JSON list of C-alpha atoms in Angstrom, two decimals:
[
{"chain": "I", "resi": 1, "resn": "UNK", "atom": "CA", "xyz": [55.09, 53.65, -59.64]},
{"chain": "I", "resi": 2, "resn": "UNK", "atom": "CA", "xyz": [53.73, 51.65, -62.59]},
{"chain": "I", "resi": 3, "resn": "UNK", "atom": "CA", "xyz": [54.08, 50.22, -65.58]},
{"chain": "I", "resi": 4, "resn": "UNK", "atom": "CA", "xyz": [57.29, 51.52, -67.90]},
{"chain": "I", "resi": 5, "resn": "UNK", "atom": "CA", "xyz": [57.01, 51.74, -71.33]},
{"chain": "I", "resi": 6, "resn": "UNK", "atom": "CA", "xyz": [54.49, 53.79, -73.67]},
{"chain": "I", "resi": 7, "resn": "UNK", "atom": "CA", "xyz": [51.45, 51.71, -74.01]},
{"chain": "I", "resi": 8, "resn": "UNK", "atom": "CA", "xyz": [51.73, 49.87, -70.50]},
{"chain": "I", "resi": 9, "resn": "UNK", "atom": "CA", "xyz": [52.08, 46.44, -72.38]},
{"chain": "I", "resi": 10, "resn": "UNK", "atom": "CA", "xyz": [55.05, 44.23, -71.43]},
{"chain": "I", "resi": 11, "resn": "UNK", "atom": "CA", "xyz": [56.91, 43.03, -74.18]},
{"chain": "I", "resi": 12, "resn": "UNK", "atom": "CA", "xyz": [60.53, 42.87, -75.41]},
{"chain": "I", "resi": 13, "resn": "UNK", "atom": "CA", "xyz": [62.84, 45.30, -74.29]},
{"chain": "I", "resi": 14, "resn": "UNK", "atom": "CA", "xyz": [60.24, 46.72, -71.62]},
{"chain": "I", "resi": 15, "resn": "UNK", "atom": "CA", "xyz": [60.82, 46.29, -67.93]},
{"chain": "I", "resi": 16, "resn": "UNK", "atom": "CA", "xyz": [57.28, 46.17, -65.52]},
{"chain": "I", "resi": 17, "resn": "UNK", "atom": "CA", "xyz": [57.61, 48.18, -62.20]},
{"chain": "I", "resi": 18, "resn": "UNK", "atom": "CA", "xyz": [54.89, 47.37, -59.88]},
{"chain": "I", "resi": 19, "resn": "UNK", "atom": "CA", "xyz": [54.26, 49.19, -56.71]},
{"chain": "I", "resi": 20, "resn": "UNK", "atom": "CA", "xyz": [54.13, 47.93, -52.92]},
{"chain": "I", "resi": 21, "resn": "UNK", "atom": "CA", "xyz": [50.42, 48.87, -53.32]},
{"chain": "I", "resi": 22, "resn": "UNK", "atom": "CA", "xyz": [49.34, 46.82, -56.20]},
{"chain": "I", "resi": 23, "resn": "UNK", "atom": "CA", "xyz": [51.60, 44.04, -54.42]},
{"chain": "I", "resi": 24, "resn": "UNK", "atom": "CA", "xyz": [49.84, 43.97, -50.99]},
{"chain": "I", "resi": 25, "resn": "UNK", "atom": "CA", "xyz": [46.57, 44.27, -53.01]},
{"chain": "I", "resi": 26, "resn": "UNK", "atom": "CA", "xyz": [47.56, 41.23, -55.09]},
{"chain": "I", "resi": 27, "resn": "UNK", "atom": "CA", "xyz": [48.64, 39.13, -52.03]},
{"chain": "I", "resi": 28, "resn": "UNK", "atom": "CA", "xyz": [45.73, 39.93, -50.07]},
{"chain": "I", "resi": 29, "resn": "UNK", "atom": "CA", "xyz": [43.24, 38.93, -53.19]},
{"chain": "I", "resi": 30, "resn": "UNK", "atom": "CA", "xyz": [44.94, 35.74, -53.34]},
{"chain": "I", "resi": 31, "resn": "UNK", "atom": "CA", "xyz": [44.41, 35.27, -49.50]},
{"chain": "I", "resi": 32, "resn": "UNK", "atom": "CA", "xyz": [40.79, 35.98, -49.55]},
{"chain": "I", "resi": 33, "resn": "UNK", "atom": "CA", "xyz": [39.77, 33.88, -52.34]},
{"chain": "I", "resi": 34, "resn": "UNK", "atom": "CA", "xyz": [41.97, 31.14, -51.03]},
{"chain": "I", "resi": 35, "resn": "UNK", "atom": "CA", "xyz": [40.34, 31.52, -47.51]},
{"chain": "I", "resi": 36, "resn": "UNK", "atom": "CA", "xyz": [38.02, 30.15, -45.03]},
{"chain": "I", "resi": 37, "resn": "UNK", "atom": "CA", "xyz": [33.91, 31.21, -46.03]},
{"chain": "I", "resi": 38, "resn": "UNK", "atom": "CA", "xyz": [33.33, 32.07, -41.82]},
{"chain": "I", "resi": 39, "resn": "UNK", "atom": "CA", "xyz": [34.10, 34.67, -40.05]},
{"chain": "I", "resi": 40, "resn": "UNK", "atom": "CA", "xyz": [33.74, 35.33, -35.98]},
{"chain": "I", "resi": 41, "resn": "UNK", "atom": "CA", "xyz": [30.42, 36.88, -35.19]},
{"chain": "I", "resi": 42, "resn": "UNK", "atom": "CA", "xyz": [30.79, 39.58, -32.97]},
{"chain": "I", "resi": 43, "resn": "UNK", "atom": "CA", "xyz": [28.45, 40.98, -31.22]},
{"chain": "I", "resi": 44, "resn": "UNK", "atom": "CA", "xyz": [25.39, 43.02, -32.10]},
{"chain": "I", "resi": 45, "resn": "UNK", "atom": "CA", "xyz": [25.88, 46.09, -30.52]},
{"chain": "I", "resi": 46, "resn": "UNK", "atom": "CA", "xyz": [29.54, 46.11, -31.83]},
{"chain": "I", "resi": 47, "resn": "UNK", "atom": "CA", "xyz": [30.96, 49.38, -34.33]},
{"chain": "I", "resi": 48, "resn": "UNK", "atom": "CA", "xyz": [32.98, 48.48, -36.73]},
{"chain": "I", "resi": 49, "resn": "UNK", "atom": "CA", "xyz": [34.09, 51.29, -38.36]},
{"chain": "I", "resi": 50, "resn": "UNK", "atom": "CA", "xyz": [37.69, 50.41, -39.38]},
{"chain": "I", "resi": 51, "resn": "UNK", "atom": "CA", "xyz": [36.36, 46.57, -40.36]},
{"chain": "I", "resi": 52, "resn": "UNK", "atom": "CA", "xyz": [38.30, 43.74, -38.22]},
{"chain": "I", "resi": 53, "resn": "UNK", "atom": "CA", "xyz": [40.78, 41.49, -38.98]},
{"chain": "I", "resi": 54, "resn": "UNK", "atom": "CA", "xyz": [42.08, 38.97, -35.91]},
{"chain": "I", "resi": 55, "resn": "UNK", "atom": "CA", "xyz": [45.16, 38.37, -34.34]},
{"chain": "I", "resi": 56, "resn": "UNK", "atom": "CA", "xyz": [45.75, 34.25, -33.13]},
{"chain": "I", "resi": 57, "resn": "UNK", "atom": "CA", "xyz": [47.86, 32.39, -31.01]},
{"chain": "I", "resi": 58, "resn": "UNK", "atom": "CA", "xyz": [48.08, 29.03, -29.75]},
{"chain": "I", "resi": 59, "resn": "UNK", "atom": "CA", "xyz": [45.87, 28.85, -25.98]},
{"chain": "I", "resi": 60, "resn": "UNK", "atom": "CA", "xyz": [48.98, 28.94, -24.38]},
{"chain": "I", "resi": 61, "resn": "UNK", "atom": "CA", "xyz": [49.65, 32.03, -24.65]},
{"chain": "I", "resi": 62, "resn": "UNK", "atom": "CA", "xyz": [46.05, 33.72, -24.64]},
{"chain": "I", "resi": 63, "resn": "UNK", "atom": "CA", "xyz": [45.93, 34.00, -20.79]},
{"chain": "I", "resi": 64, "resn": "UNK", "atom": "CA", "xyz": [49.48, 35.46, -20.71]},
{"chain": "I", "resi": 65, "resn": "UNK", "atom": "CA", "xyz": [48.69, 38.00, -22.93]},
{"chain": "I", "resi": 66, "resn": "UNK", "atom": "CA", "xyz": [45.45, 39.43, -21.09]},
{"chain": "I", "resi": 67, "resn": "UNK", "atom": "CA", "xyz": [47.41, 41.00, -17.90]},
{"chain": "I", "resi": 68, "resn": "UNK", "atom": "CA", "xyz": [49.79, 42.93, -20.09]},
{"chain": "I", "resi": 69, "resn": "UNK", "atom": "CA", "xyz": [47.54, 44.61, -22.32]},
{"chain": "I", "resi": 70, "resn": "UNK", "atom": "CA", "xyz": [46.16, 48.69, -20.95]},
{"chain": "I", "resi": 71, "resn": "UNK", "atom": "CA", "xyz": [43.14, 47.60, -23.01]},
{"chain": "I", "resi": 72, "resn": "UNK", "atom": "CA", "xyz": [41.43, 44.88, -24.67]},
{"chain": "I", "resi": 73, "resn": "UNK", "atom": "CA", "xyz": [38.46, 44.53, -26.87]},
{"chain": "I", "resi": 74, "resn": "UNK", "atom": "CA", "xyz": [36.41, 40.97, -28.11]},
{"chain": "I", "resi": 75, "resn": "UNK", "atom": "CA", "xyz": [38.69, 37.82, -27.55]},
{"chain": "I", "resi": 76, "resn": "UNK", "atom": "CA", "xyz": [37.28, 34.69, -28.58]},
{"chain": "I", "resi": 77, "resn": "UNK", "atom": "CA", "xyz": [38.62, 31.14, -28.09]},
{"chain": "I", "resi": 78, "resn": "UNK", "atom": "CA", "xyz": [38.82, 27.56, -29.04]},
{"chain": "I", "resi": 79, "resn": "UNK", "atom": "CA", "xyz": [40.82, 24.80, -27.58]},
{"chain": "I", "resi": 80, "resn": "UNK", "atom": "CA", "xyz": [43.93, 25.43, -30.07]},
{"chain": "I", "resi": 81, "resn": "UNK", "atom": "CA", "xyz": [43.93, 29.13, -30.28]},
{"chain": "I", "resi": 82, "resn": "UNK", "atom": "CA", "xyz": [42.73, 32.72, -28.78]},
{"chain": "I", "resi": 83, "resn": "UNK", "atom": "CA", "xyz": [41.52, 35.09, -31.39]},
{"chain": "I", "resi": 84, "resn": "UNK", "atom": "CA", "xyz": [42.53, 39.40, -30.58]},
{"chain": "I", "resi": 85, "resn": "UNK", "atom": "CA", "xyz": [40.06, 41.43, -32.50]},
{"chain": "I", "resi": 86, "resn": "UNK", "atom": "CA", "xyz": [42.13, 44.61, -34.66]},
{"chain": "I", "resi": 87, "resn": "UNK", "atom": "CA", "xyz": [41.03, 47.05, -36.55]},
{"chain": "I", "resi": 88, "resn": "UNK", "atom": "CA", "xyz": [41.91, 45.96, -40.34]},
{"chain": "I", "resi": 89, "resn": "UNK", "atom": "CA", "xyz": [44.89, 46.33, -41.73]},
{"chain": "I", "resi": 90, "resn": "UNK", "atom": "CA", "xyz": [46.67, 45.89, -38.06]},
{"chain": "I", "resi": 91, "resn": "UNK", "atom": "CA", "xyz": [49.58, 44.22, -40.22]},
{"chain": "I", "resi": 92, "resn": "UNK", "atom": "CA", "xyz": [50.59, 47.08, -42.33]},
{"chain": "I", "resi": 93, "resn": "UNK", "atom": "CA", "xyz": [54.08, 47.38, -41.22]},
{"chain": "I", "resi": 94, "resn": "UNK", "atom": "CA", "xyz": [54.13, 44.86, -38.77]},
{"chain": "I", "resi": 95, "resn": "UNK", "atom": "CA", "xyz": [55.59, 41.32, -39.13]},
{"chain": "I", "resi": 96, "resn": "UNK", "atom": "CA", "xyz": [53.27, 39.75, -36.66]},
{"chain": "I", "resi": 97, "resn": "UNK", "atom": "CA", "xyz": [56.07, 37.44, -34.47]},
{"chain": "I", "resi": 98, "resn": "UNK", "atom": "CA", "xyz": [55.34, 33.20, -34.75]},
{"chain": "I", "resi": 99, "resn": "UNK", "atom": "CA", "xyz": [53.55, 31.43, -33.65]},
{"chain": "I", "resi": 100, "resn": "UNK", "atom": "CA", "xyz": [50.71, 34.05, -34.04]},
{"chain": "I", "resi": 101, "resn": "UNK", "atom": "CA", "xyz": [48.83, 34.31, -37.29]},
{"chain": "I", "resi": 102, "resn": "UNK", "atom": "CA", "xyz": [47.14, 37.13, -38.70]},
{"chain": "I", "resi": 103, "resn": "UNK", "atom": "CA", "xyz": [43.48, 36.83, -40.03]},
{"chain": "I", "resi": 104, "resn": "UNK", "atom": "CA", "xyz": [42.41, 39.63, -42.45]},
{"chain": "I", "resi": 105, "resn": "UNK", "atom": "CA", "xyz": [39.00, 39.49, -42.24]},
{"chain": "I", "resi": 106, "resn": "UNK", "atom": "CA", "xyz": [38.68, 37.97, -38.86]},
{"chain": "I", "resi": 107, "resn": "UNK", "atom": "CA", "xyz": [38.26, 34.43, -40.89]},
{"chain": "I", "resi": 108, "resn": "UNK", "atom": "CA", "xyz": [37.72, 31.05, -39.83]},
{"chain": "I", "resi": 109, "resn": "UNK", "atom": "CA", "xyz": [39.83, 28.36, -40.79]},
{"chain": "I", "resi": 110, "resn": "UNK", "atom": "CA", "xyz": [37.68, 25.65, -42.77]},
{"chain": "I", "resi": 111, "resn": "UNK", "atom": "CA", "xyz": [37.11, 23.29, -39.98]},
{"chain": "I", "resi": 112, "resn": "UNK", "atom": "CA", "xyz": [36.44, 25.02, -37.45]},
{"chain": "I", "resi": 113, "resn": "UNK", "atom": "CA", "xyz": [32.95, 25.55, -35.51]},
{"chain": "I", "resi": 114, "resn": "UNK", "atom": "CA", "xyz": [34.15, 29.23, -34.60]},
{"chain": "I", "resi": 115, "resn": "UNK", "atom": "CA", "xyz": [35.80, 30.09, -31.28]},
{"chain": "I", "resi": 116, "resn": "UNK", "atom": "CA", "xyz": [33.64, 31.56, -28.10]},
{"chain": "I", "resi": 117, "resn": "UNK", "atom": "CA", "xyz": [33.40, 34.78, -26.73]},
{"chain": "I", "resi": 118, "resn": "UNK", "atom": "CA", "xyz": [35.81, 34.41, -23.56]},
{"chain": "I", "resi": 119, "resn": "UNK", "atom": "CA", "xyz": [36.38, 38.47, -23.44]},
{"chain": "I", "resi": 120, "resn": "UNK", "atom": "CA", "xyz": [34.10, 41.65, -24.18]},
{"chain": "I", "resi": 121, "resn": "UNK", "atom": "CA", "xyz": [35.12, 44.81, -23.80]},
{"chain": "I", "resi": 122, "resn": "UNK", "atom": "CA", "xyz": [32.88, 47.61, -21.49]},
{"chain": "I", "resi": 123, "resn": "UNK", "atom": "CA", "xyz": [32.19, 50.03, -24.50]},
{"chain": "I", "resi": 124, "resn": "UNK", "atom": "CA", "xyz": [30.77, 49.42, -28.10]},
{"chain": "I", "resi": 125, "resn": "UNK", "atom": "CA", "xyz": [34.42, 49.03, -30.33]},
{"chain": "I", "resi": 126, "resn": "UNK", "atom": "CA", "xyz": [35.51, 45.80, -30.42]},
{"chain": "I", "resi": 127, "resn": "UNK", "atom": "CA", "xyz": [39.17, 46.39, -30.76]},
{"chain": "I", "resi": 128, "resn": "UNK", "atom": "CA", "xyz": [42.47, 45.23, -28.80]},
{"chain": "I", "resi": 129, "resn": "UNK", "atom": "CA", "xyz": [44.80, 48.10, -29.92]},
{"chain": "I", "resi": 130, "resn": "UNK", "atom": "CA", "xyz": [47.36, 46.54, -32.38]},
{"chain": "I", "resi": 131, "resn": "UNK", "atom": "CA", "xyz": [50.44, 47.93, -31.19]},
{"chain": "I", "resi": 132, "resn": "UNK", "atom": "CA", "xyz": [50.31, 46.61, -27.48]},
{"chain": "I", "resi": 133, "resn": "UNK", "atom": "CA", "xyz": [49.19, 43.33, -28.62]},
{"chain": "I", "resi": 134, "resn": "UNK", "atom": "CA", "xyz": [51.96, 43.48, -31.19]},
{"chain": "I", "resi": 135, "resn": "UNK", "atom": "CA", "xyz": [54.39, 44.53, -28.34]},
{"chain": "I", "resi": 136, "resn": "UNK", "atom": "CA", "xyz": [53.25, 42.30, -25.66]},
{"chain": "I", "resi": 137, "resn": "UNK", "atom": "CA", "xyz": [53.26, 39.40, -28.56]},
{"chain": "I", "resi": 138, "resn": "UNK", "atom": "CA", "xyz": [56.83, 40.35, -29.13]},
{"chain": "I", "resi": 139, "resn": "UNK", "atom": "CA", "xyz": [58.11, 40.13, -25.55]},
{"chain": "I", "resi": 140, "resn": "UNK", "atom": "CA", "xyz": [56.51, 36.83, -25.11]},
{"chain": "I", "resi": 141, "resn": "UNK", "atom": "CA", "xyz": [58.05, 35.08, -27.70]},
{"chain": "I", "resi": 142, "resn": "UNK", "atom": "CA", "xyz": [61.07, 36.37, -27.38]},
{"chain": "I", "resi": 143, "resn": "UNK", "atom": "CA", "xyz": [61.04, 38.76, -31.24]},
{"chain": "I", "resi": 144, "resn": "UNK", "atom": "CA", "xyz": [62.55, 42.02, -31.36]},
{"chain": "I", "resi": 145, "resn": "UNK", "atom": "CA", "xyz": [59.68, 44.46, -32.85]},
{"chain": "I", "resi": 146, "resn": "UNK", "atom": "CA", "xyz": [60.38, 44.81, -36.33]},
{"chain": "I", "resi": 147, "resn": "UNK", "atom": "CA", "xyz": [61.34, 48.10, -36.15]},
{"chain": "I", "resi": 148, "resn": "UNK", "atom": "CA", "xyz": [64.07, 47.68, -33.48]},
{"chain": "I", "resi": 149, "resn": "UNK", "atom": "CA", "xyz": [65.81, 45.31, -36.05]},
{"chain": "I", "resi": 150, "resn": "UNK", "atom": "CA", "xyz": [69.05, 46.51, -38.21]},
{"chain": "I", "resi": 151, "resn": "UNK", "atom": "CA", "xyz": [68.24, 46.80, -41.80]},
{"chain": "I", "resi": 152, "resn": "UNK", "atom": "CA", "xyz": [70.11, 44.16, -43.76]},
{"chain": "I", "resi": 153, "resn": "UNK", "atom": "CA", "xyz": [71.95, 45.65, -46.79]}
]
């Protein structure tokens, strides 16, 4: 999709079609240059290849989550919330259930001093696979994966 009309300019008359790709783009430029300057330091020896966003929810939850979960990479924590390292873009398609929040970036909010390292993973990626956390997440608090939900007409 983009813009209708012969020169691309909006004006009378002319109707502006954006796609879901320029939207998410737009949304997540606004994020960024609202957000937070720190990001959680993972480790050295860490690959990154797909970049990391986090995953948080409130403590409560953080130890609950760790037993259901085939495999988990870097968790860090603070006294309000446990941050679940994902590769980025981990909420592409996924409407991430409340009260967890998703990070892109794996950013700090403003006051914090950054969370500790309270899980590392045996290998070199530092990645909890999205969809079990997503899952797991789901069954917690009690949301029906997006994707399980009737589509509203």
């Amino acid at each position: 999709m983009g813009v209708k009309g012969g020169s691309g300019a909006v004006g009378q008359g002319a109707a502006q079609v954006v796609s879901l790709d320029s939207l998410v783009r737009l949304g997540r430029a606004r994020q960024s240059s609202e957000g937070p300057p720190g990001r959680i330091a993972l480790p050295a020896d860490m690959t990154v290849a797909q970049g990391c966003d986090a995953v948080t929810v409130p403590a409560f939850y953080g130890p609950l989550l760790l037993p259901r979960l085939p495999k988990v990479g870097c968790v860090y924590a603070d006294r309000d919330r446990w941050w679940w390292i994902v590769p980025s873009d981990s909420d592409v398609a996924l409407h991430w259930p409340a009260p967890a929040h998703y990070r892109r970036g794996a950013l700090l909010p403003r006051a914090s001093d950054g969370p500790g390292l309270v899980h590392r993973p045996d290998h070199s990626v530092p990645y909890t696979p999205p969809i079990p956390l997503y899952l797991a997440l789901c069954h917690l608090t009690g949301t029906a994966p997006a994707w399980t939900r009737p589509l509203s007409a």
